[in-house]
């Protein structure tokens, strides 16, 4: 069986949001499952010396323009959040819990978290907002909030981020399939060609 696509994302990444809206369809077209891995860019940046695009000199204003333009190009609704960037530990931990306890709904939960942040301007760094999103899918908000604060889930997220760094993940979105790395939502067409037409020499 063909290997899965590992999809790494941070909830504060607009391009991660765009990729989240498209990656499952790509996986279906290519006959590949997609494994979703929440991670924390803030921790990654400590290893790479990186910073959020919107905070970089000159790149900042351009990046916001490009985020809007890219979303419009793909036909994906997008509103730049009024609070940005945000800490994403809480939604990432909640997703880990959902993946373990209700895997059938984990991807939809992840998408809804992205959507309320990048469409509805709700601050998903806040646990009550994360709980509201879970409740909208029929889950008990209190249970999800408690899980996101558990030491077990915190340790799992820490381990997941360490694994991501070990695998060379330095940005969001980041894809690994068949030991090949692709960074950025704009690399999805290249990723699809790689899987459907075969790898090429470079």
C-alpha positions as CSV (number, residue, x, y, z in Angstrom):
1,X,0.0,0.0,0.0
2,X,1.3,3.5,-0.9
3,X,2.6,5.5,2.0
4,X,0.5,8.3,3.5
5,X,1.1,12.0,3.2
6,X,2.2,13.5,6.5
7,X,0.8,17.0,6.8
8,X,2.3,19.3,9.4
9,X,0.5,22.5,10.3
10,X,0.3,25.3,12.9
11,X,-3.1,26.9,13.5
12,X,-1.6,30.3,13.3
13,X,-0.5,29.7,9.7
14,X,-2.8,31.1,7.0
15,X,-1.1,28.9,4.4
16,X,-1.6,26.0,6.7
17,X,-5.3,26.8,6.6
18,X,-5.3,26.9,2.8
19,X,-3.5,23.6,2.7
20,X,-6.0,22.1,5.2
21,X,-8.8,23.0,2.9
22,X,-7.2,21.2,-0.1
23,X,-5.0,18.3,1.1
24,X,-7.7,15.7,1.5
25,X,-8.9,16.1,-2.0
26,X,-5.4,15.9,-3.3
27,X,-4.8,12.7,-1.2
28,X,-7.9,11.1,-2.7
29,X,-6.8,12.0,-6.3
30,X,-3.5,10.4,-5.6
31,X,-4.7,7.4,-3.7
32,X,-2.9,8.4,-0.6
33,X,-4.1,8.7,3.0
34,X,-3.3,12.0,4.8
35,X,-2.0,12.0,8.4
36,X,-2.6,15.4,10.1
37,X,0.0,16.6,12.6
38,X,-0.5,19.7,14.6
39,X,2.7,21.4,15.7
40,X,4.0,24.6,17.1
41,X,5.9,27.0,14.9
42,X,7.0,29.0,17.8
43,X,9.0,26.1,19.1
44,X,10.3,25.4,15.6
45,X,11.4,29.0,15.2
46,X,13.6,28.7,18.3
47,X,15.5,26.0,16.4
48,X,15.6,27.8,13.1
49,X,15.8,31.4,14.1
50,X,12.7,32.0,12.1
51,X,9.8,34.4,12.8
52,X,6.2,34.9,11.6
53,X,6.1,36.3,8.1
54,X,3.9,39.2,9.2
55,X,6.6,40.4,11.6
56,X,9.5,40.3,9.1
57,X,10.6,43.7,7.7
58,X,9.2,44.3,4.2
59,X,7.9,40.8,4.0
60,X,5.1,41.6,6.5
61,X,2.8,43.8,4.4
62,X,3.5,41.7,1.3
63,X,2.7,38.4,3.1
64,X,-0.8,39.7,4.2
65,X,-1.5,40.7,0.6
66,X,-0.4,37.3,-0.6
67,X,-2.5,35.5,1.9
68,X,-5.6,37.3,0.7
69,X,-4.6,36.8,-2.9
70,X,-3.9,33.2,-2.5
71,X,-7.1,32.5,-0.7
72,X,-9.0,34.2,-3.5
73,X,-7.1,32.3,-6.2
74,X,-8.1,29.0,-4.6
75,X,-11.6,30.1,-3.9
76,X,-11.3,29.7,-0.2
77,X,-13.0,32.2,2.2
78,X,-10.4,34.2,4.2
79,X,-10.4,37.1,6.6
80,X,-7.2,38.2,8.3
81,X,-7.8,37.8,12.0
82,X,-7.7,40.9,14.1
83,X,-5.4,39.2,16.6
84,X,-2.5,37.6,14.8
85,X,-0.4,35.6,15.3
86,X,-1.7,33.6,18.3
87,X,-0.5,30.9,20.6
88,X,-1.7,27.6,19.3
89,X,-1.0,25.1,22.0
90,X,-4.7,24.9,23.1
91,X,-6.2,24.0,19.7
92,X,-3.3,21.7,18.9
93,X,-3.7,19.8,22.1
94,X,-7.5,19.5,21.6
95,X,-6.9,18.1,18.1
96,X,-4.5,15.5,19.5
97,X,-7.2,14.4,22.0
98,X,-9.8,14.2,19.3
99,X,-7.5,12.2,17.1
100,X,-7.0,9.7,19.8
101,X,-10.6,9.5,21.1
102,X,-12.8,10.4,18.1
103,X,-10.6,9.9,15.0
104,X,-13.5,9.9,12.6
105,X,-14.2,13.6,13.4
106,X,-10.6,14.8,14.1
107,X,-10.0,16.2,10.6
108,X,-13.4,18.0,10.6
109,X,-12.6,19.4,14.1
110,X,-9.3,20.7,12.8
111,X,-10.9,22.3,9.8
112,X,-13.6,24.0,11.9
113,X,-10.9,25.4,14.2
114,X,-9.0,26.8,11.2
115,X,-12.3,28.2,9.8
116,X,-13.5,30.0,12.9
117,X,-10.1,31.7,13.1
118,X,-9.5,32.6,9.5
119,X,-13.1,33.2,8.5
120,X,-15.0,34.2,11.6
121,X,-12.2,36.1,13.5
122,X,-12.6,34.0,16.7
123,X,-9.5,33.6,18.8
124,X,-8.9,29.9,19.0
125,X,-6.0,30.4,21.4
126,X,-8.8,30.7,24.0
127,X,-10.0,27.4,25.5
128,X,-13.7,28.5,25.5
129,X,-13.6,29.0,21.8
130,X,-12.0,25.6,21.3
131,X,-14.7,24.2,23.4
132,X,-17.4,25.9,21.4
133,X,-16.1,24.4,18.2
134,X,-16.1,21.0,19.7
135,X,-19.6,21.5,21.0
136,X,-20.7,22.4,17.5
137,X,-19.7,18.9,16.4
138,X,-21.6,17.3,19.2
139,X,-18.9,16.9,21.8
140,X,-18.8,18.1,25.4
141,X,-16.9,21.3,25.6
142,X,-15.9,20.7,29.2
143,X,-14.3,17.4,28.3
144,X,-12.3,18.9,25.5
145,X,-11.1,21.8,27.5
146,X,-10.0,19.5,30.3
147,X,-8.2,17.2,27.9
148,X,-6.4,20.2,26.4
149,X,-5.0,21.0,29.8
150,X,-4.0,17.5,30.8
151,X,-0.3,16.8,31.3
152,X,-0.5,13.7,29.1
153,X,-1.7,15.7,26.1
154,X,0.8,18.5,26.8
155,X,3.6,15.9,26.8
156,X,2.3,14.3,23.6
157,X,2.3,17.6,21.8
158,X,5.8,18.4,23.0
159,X,6.9,15.0,21.7
160,X,5.1,15.6,18.4
161,X,6.9,18.9,17.9
162,X,10.3,17.3,18.6
163,X,9.5,14.6,16.1
164,X,8.6,17.2,13.5
165,X,11.9,19.0,14.0
166,X,13.8,15.8,13.8
167,X,12.1,15.1,10.5
168,X,13.2,18.5,9.2
169,X,9.9,20.3,9.5
170,X,10.6,24.1,9.6
171,X,7.4,25.7,8.5
172,X,3.7,25.4,8.0
173,X,2.3,23.7,5.9
174,X,4.9,21.0,5.5
175,X,4.4,17.7,3.8
176,X,6.4,14.5,3.8
177,X,5.6,11.6,1.5
178,X,7.9,8.8,0.4
179,X,10.7,10.5,2.2
180,X,10.3,13.6,0.0
181,X,9.6,17.0,1.6
182,X,7.4,19.8,0.3
183,X,7.0,23.2,2.1
184,X,4.1,25.5,1.4
185,X,0.6,25.4,0.1
186,X,1.9,26.6,-3.3
187,X,3.8,23.3,-3.5
188,X,0.6,21.2,-3.6
189,X,0.6,21.1,-7.4
190,X,4.2,19.9,-7.4
191,X,3.4,17.3,-4.8
192,X,0.4,16.0,-6.8
193,X,2.5,15.7,-9.9
194,X,5.2,13.9,-7.9
195,X,2.7,11.3,-6.8
196,X,0.7,10.9,-10.0
197,X,3.4,11.0,-12.6
198,X,6.4,9.8,-10.6
199,X,9.4,11.4,-9.1
200,X,11.9,13.2,-11.3
201,X,15.6,13.7,-11.0
202,X,17.0,16.9,-9.7
